[in-house]
CSV table of C-alpha atoms in Angstrom, one decimal:
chain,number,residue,atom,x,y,z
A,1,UNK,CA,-9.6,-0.1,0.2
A,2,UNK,CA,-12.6,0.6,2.7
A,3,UNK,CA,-10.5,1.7,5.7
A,4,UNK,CA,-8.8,3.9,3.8
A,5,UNK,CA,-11.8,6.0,2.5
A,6,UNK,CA,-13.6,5.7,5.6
A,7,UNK,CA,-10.5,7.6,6.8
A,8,UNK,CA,-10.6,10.5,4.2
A,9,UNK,CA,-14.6,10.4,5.1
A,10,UNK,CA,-13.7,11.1,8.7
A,11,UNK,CA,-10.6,12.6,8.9
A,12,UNK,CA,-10.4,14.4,5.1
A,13,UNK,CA,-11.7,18.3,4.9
A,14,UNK,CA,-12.5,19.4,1.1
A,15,UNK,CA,-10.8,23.3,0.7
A,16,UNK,CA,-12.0,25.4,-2.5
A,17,UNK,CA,-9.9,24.9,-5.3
A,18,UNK,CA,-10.5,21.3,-5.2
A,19,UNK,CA,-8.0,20.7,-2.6
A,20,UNK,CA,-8.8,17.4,-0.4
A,21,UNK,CA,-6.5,17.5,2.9
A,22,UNK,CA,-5.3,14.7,4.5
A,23,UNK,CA,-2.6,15.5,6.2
A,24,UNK,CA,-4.0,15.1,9.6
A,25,UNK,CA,-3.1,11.1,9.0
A,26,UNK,CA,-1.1,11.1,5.1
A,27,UNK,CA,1.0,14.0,4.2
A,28,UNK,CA,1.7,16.1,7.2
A,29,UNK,CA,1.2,13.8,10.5
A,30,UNK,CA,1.3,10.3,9.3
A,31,UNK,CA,-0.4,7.4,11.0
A,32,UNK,CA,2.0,4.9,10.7
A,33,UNK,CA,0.2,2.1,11.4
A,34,UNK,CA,-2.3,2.9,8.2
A,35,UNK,CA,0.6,3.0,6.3
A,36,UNK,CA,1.5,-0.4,7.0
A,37,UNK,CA,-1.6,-1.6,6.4
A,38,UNK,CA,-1.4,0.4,2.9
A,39,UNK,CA,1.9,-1.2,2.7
A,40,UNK,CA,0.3,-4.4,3.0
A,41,UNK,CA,-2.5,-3.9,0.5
A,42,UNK,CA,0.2,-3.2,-1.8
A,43,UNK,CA,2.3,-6.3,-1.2
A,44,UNK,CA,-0.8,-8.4,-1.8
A,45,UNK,CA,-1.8,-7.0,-5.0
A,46,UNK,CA,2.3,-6.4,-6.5
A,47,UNK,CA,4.2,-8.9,-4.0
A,48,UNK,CA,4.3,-11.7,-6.7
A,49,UNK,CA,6.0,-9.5,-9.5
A,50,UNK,CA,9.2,-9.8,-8.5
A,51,UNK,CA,10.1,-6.4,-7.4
A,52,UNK,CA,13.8,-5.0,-6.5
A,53,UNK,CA,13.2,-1.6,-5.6
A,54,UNK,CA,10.2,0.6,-4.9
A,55,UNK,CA,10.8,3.9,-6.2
A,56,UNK,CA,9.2,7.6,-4.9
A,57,UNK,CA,9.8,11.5,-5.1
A,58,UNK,CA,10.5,13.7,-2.3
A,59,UNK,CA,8.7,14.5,0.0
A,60,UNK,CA,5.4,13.4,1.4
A,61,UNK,CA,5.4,10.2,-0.3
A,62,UNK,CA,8.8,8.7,1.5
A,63,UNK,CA,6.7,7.8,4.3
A,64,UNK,CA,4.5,5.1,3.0
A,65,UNK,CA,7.1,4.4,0.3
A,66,UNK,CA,9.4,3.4,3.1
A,67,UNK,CA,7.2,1.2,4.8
A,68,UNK,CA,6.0,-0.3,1.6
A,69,UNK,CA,9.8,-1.1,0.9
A,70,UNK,CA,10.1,-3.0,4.1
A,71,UNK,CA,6.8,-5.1,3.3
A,72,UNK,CA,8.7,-6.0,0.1
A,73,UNK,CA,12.0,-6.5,1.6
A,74,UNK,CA,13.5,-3.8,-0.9
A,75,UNK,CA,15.6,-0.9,-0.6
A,76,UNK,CA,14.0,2.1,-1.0
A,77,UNK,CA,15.2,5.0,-3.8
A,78,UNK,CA,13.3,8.6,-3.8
A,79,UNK,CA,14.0,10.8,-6.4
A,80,UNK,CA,15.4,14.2,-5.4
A,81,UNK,CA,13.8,17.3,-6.2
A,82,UNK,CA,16.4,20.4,-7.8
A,83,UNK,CA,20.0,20.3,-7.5
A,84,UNK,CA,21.6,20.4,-4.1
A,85,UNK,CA,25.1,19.7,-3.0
A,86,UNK,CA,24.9,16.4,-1.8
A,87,UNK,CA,24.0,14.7,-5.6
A,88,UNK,CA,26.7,14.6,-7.5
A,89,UNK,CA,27.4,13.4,-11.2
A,90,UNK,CA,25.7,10.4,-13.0
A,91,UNK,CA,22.1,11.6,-12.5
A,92,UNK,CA,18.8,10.8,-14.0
A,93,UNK,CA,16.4,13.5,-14.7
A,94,UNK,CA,12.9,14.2,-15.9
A,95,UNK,CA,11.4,17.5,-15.7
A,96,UNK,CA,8.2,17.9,-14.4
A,97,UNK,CA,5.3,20.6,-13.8
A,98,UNK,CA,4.5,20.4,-9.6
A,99,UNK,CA,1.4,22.2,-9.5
A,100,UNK,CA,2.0,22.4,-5.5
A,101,UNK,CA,4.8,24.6,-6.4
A,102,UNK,CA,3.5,26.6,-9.4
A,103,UNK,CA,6.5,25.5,-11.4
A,104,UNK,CA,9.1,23.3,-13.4
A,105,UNK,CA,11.1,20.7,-10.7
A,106,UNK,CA,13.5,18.6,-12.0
A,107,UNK,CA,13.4,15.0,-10.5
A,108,UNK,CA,16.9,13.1,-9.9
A,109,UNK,CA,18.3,10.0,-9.5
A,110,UNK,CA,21.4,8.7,-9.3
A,111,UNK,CA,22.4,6.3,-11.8
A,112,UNK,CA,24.3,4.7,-9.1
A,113,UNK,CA,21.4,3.3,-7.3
A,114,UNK,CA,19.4,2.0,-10.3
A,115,UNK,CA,20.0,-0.4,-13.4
A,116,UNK,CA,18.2,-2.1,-16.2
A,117,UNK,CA,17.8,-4.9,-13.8
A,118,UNK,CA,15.5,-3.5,-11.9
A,119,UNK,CA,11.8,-4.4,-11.5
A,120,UNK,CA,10.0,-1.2,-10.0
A,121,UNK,CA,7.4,-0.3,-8.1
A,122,UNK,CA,6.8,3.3,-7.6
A,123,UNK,CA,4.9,3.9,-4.6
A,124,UNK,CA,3.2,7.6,-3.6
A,125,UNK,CA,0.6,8.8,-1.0
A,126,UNK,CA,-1.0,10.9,-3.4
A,127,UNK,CA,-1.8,11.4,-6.9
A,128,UNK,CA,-3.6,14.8,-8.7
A,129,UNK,CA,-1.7,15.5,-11.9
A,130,UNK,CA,0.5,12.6,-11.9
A,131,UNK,CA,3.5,14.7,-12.3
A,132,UNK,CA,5.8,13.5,-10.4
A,133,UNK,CA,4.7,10.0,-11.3
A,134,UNK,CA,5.2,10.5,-14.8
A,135,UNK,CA,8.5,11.9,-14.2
A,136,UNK,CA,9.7,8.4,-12.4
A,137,UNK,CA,8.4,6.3,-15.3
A,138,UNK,CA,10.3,8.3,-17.7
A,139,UNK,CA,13.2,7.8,-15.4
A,140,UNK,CA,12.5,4.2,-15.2
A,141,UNK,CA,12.2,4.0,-18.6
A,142,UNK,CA,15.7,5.9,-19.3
A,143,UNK,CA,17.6,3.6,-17.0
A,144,UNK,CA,15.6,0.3,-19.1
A,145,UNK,CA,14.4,-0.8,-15.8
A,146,UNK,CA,11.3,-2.9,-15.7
A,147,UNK,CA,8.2,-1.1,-14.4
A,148,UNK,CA,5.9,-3.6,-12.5
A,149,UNK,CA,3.5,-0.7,-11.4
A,150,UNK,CA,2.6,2.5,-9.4
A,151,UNK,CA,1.2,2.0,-6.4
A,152,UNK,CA,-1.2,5.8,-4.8
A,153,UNK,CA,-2.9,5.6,-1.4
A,154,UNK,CA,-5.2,8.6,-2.6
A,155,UNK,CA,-6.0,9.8,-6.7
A,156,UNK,CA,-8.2,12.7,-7.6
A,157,UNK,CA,-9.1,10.6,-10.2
A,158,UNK,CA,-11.3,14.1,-11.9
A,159,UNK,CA,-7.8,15.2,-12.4
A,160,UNK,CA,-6.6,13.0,-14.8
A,161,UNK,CA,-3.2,12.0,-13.9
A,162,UNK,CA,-3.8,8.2,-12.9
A,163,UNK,CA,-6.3,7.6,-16.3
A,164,UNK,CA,-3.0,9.2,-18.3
A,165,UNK,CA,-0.8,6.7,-17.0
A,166,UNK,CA,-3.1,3.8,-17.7
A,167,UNK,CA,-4.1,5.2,-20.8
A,168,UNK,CA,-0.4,4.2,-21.7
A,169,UNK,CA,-0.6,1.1,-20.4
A,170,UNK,CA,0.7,1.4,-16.8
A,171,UNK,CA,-0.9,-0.6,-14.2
A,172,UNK,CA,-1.6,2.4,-11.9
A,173,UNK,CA,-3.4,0.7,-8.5
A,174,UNK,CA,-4.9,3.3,-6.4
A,175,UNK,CA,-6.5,2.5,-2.8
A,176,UNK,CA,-9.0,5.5,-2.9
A,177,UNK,CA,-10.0,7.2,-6.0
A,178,UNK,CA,-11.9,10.8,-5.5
A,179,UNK,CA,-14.3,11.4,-8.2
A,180,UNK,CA,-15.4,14.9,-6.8
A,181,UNK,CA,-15.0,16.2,-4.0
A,182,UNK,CA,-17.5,19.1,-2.1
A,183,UNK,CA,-17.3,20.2,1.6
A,184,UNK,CA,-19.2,17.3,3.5
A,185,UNK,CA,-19.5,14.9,0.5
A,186,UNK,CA,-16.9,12.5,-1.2
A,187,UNK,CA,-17.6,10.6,-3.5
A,188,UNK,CA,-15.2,7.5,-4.5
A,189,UNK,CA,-14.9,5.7,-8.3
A,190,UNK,CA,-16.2,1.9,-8.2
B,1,UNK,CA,26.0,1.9,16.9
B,2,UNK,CA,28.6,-0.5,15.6
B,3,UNK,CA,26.9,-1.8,12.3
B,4,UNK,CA,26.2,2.0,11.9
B,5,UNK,CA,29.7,2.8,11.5
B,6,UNK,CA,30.9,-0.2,9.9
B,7,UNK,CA,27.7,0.4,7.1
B,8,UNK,CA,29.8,4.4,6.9
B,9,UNK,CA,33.3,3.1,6.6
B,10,UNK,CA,32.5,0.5,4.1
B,11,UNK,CA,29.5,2.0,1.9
B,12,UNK,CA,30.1,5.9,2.3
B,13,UNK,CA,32.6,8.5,0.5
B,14,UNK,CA,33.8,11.2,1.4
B,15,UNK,CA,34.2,14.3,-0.9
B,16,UNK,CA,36.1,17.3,-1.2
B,17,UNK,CA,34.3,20.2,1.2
B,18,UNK,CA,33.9,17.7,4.3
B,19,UNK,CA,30.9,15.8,2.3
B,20,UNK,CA,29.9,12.8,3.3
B,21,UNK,CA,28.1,10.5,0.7
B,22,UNK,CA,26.0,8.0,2.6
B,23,UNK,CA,23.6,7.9,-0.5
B,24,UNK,CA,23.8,4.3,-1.2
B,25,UNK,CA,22.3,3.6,2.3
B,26,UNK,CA,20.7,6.5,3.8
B,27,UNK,CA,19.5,9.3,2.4
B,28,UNK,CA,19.3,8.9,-1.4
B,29,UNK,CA,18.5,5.1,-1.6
B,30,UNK,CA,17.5,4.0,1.7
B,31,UNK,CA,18.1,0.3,3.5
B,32,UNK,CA,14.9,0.0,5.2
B,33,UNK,CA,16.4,-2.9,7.5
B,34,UNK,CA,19.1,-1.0,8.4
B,35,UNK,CA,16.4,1.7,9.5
B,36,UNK,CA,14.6,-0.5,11.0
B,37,UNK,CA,17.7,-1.1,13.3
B,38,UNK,CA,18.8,2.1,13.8
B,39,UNK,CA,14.8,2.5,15.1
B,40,UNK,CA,15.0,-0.2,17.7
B,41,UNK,CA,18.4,1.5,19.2
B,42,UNK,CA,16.1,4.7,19.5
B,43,UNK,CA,13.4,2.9,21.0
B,44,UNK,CA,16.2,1.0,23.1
B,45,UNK,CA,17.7,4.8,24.4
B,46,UNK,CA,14.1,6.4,24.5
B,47,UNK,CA,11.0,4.5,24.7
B,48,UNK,CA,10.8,5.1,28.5
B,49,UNK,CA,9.6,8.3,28.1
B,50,UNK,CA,6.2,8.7,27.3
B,51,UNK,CA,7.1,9.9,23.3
B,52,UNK,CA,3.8,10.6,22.1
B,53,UNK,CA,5.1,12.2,18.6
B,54,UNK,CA,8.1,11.7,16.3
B,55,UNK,CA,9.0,14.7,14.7
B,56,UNK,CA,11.1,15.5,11.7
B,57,UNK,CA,11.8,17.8,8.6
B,58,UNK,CA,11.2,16.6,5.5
B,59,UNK,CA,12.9,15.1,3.0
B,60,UNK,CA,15.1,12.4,3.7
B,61,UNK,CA,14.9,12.1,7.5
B,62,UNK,CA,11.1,10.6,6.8
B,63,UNK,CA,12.2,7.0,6.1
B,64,UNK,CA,13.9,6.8,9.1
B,65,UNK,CA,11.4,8.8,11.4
B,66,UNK,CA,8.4,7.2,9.9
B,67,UNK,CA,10.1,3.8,10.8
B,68,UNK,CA,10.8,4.8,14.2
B,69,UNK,CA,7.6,6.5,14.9
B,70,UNK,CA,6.1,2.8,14.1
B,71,UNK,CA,8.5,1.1,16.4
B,72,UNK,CA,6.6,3.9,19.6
B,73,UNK,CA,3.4,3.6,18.1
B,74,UNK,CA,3.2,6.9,17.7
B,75,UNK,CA,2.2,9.6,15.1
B,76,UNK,CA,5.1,10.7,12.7
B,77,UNK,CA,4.8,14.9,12.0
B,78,UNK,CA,7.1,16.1,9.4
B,79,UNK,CA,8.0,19.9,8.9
B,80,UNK,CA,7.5,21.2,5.6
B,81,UNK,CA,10.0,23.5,4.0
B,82,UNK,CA,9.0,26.8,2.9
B,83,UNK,CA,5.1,27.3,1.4
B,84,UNK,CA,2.8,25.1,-0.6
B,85,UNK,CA,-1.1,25.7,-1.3
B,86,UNK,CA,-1.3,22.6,0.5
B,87,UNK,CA,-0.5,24.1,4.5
B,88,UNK,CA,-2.9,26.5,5.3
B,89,UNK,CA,-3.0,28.6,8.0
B,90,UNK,CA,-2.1,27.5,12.0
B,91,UNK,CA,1.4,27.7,11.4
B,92,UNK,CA,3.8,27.0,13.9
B,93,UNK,CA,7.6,28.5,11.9
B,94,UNK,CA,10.5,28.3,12.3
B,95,UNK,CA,13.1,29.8,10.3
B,96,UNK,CA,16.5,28.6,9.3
B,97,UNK,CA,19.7,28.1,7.5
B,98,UNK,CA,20.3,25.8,4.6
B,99,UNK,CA,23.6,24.8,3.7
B,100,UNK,CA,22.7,22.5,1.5
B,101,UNK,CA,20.6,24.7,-0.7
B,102,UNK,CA,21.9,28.1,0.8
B,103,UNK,CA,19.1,29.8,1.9
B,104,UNK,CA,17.2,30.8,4.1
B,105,UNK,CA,14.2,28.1,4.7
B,106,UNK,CA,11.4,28.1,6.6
B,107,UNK,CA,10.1,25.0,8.4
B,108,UNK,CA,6.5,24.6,8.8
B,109,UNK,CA,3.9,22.6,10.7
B,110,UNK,CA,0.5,22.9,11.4
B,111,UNK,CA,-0.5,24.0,15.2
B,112,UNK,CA,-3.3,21.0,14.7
B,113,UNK,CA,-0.9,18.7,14.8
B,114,UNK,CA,0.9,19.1,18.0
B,115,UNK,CA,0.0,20.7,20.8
B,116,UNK,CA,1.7,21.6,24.8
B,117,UNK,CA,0.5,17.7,25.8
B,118,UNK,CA,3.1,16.4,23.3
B,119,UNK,CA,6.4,14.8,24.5
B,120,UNK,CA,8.7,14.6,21.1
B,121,UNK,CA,11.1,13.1,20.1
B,122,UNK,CA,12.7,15.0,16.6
B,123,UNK,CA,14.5,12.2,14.5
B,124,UNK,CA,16.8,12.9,11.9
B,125,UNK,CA,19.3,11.2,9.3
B,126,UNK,CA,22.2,13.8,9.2
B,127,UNK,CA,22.9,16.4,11.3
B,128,UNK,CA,25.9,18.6,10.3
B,129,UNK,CA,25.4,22.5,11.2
B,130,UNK,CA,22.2,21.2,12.6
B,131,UNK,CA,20.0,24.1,11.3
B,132,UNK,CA,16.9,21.8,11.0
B,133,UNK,CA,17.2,20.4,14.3
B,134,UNK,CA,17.5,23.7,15.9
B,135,UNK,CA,14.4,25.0,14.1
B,136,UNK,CA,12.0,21.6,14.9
B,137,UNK,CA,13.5,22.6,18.9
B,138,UNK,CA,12.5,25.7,18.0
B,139,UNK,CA,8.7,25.0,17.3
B,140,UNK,CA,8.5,22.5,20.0
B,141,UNK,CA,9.6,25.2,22.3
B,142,UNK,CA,7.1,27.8,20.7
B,143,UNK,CA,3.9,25.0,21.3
B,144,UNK,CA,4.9,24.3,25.0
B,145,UNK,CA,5.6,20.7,24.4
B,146,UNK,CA,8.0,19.0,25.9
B,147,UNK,CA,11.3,17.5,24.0
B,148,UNK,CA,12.3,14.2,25.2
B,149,UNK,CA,15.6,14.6,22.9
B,150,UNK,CA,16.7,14.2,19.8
B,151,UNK,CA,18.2,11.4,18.0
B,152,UNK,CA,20.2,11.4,14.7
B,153,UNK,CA,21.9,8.4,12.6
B,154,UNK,CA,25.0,10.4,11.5
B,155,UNK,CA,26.2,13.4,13.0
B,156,UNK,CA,29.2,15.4,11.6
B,157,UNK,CA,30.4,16.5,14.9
B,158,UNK,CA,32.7,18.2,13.8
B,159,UNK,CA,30.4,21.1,12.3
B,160,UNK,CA,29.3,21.4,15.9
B,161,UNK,CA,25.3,21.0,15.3
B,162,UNK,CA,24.9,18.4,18.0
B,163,UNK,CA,27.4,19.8,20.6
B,164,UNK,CA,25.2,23.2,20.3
B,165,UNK,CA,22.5,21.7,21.0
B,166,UNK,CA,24.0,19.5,24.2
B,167,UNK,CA,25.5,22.8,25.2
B,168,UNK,CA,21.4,24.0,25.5
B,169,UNK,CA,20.5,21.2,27.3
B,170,UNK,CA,19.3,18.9,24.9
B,171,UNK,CA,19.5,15.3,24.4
B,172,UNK,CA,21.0,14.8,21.4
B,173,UNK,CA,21.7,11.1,21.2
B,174,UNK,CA,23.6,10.1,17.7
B,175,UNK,CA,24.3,6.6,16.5
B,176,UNK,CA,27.0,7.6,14.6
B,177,UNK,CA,29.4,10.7,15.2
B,178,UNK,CA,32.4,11.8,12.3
B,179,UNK,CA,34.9,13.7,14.1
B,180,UNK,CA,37.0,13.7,11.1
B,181,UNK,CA,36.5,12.8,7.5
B,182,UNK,CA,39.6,12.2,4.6
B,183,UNK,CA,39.3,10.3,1.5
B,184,UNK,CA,40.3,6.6,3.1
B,185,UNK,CA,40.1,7.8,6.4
B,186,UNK,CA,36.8,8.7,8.7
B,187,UNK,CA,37.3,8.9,12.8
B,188,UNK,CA,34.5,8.3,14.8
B,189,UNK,CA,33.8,10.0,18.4
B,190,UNK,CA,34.3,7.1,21.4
């Protein structure tokens, strides 16, 4: 989507370590109306499958995810990270690796608010890894729901996460794909 | 809000320790057109005032902030919890209490973000001890900018949160406010 990497071109800084900030309009301070426009890039290329419920992890990702859910006319369902107080039984869980964090996070769901009915759409702003977006397919998968897709704003496609997914047959739609990434020059997959 | 409290007493639980489960709607798996509602009586109490940012703490506040932000056409800025390789420095901080995870958190966001010309507006889901929103005042105060108010969907008044911050001088409008909760039996504030 060209708006959207003519925004990382602009408004993206490269950090060593291969880290690509965007939180100046993504994953910190949010330009709204990009999402919707992301929301509505998404609806044109998913909004014919049928979806019930678009699905994302905590935390940066509820944003766009939200947005996306009202384009679809959906309820939204993010999966919480850890245990806290306010999930109680019935749960779903994958275990994941959040590089972010340096270590294991366990992603929940309750069981309440997803069934084998469901078509879903898993929506995030950002994929590296794919950890966290492995860890909602396999909860999709455990609850027998229909996955229609995974929708990313942004993929670091060198890291591999997005190619794993399709590799096993998910259709993973990204709207900007990094291929590398050096201060002053990004460069985007075809 | 009416629908508000109607959504509480027919969709929300209440569990033993004063817990309010409002996870079929709000914070767990989110109805975006309720949001979207609940957005419009914000923009209906204060678009007036020159809001030029929505702030909130991440997680589950975001749907609901990001939704309102787009109904001010204004940025959304969420405060990150704690430390990821992903804020780097030009912290503004602020720390506080977690009762759900019980303990100490920090709340993050990046000084390039806001700055003394801002007039916020903090949005939040669920205020109960109101830990978060005191920290978000907090970092408002410490950049100079100026807080229009604050407004919440549910507030437990009484853990007291909201009436501590009213008792500082802030305006702490909430759509919804629990005086009292028993299985069966949940008593709003007039």
């Amino acid at each position: 989507m060209r708006e959207l990497k003519d925004r990382i071109i602009s408004d993206g800084r490269v950090l060593p370590g291969n880290i690509i900030k965007v939180d100046g309009f993504l994953n910190h301070r949010v330009d709204i109306g990009l999402m919707r426009r992301l929301a509505k890039e998404f609806y044109s290329r998913f909004g014919d499958r049928g979806v019930t419920l678009i699905m994302t992890a905590e935390a940066s990702g509820i944003a766009l995810a939200s947005i996306t859910a009202e384009e679809f006319g959906v309820p939204l369902l993010f999966a919480k990270k850890a245990k806290s107080d306010n999930v109680e039984g019935g749960l779903i869980k994958s275990e994941i690796y959040s590089y972010t964090y340096k270590k294991k996070v366990t992603l929940l769901v309750s069981a309440e608010w997803i069934s084998s009915a469901d078509r879903v759409l898993i929506i995030d702003d950002f994929m590296a890894n794919g950890e966290a977006m492995r860890g909602l397919v396999e909860i999709t998968e455990k609850v027998g729901a229909a996955l229609v897709g995974v929708g990313i704003a942004v993929e670091k496609g060198f890291q591999g996460g997005g190619d794993r997914l399709r590799a096993q047959g998910v259709d993973v739609q990204s709207l900007a794909i990094i291929e590398s990434a050096e201060p002053g020059k990004i460069v985007f997959r075809e």
